[in-house]
PDB file of C-alpha atoms in Angstrom:
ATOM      1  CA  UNK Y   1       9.834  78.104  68.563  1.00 65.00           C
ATOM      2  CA  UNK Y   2       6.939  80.349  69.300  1.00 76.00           C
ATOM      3  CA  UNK Y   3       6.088  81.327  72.807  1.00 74.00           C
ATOM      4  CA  UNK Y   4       2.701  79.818  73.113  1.00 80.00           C
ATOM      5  CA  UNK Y   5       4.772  76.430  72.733  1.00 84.00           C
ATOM      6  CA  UNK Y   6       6.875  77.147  75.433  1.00 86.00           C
ATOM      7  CA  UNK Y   7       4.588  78.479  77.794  1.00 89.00           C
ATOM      8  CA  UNK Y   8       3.858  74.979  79.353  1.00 89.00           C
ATOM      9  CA  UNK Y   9       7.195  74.335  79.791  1.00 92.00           C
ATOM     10  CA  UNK Y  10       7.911  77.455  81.779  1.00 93.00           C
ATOM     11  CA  UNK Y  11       4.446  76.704  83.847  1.00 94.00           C
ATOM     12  CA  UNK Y  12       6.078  73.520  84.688  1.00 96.00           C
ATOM     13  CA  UNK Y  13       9.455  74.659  85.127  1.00 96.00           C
ATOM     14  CA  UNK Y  14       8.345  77.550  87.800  1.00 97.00           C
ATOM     15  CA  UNK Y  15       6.280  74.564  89.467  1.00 97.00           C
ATOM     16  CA  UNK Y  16       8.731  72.531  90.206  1.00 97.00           C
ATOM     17  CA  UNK Y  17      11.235  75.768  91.244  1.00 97.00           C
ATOM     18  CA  UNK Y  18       8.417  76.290  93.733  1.00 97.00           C
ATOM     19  CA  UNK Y  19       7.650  73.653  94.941  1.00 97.00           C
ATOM     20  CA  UNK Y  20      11.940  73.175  95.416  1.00 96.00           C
ATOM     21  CA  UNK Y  21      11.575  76.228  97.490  1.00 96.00           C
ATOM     22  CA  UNK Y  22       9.092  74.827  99.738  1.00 96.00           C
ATOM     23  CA  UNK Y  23      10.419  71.878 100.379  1.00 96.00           C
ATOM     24  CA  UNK Y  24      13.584  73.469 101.403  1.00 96.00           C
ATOM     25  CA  UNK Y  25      12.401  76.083 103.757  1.00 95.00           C
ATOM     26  CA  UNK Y  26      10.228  73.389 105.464  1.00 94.00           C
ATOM     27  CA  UNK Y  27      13.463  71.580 105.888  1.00 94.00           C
ATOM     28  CA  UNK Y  28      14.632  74.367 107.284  1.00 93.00           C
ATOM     29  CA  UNK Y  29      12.013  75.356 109.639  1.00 91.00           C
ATOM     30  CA  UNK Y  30      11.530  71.400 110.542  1.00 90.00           C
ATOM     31  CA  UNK Y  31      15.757  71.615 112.148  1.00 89.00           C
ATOM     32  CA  UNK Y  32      15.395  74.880 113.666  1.00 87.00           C
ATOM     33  CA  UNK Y  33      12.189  73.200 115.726  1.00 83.00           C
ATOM     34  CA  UNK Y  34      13.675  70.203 116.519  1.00 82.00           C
ATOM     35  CA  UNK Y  35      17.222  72.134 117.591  1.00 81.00           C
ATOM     36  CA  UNK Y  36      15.277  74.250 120.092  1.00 78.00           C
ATOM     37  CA  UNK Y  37      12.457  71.470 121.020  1.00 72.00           C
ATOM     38  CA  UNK Y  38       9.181  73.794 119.906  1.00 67.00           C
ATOM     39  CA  UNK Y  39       6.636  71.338 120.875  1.00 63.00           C
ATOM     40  CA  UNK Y  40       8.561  68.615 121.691  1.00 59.00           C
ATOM     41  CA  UNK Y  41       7.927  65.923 124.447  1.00 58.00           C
ATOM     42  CA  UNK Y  42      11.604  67.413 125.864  1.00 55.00           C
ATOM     43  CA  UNK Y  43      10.390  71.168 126.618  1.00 50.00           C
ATOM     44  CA  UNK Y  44       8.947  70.403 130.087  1.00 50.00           C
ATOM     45  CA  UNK Y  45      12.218  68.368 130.868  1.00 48.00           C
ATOM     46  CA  UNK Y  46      13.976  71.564 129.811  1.00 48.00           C
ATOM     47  CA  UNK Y  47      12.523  73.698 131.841  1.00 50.00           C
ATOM     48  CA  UNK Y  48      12.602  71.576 135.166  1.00 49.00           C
ATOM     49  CA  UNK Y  49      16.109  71.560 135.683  1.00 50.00           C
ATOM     50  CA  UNK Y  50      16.061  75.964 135.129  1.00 50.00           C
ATOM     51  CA  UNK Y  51      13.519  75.970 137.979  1.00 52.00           C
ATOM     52  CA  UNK Y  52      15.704  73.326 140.446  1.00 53.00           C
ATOM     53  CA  UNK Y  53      18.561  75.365 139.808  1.00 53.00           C
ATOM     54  CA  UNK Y  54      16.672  78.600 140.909  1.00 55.00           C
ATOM     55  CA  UNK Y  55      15.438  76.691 143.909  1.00 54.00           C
ATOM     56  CA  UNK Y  56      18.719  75.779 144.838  1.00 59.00           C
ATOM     57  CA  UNK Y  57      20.125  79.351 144.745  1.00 59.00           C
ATOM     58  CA  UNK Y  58      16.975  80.618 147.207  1.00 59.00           C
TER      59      UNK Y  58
END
């Protein structure tokens, strides 16, 4: 086969590796938020019991 047959094929195939890629980093990133609340309705409820807790040692 001669390359310029093949050179859609690799277009497509380093497409789709790419766009694998993305998907799984924003999987990725998507957990780590939601394991440590970023911008979550729960980070004011997290940080509520810290400052009680403070209180209660002063």
């Amino acid at each position: 086969m001669n390359t310029d047959e093949l050179f859609p094929l690799y277009v497509i195939i380093s497409v789709v590796v790419f766009l694998f890629f993305m998907f799984f980093l924003f999987i990725q990133l998507y957990l780590k938020a939601k394991k440590e609340n970023i911008g979550g309705c729960c980070n004011a409820e997290v940080k509520s019991p810290l400052k009680k807790k403070r209180s209660n040692h002063h």
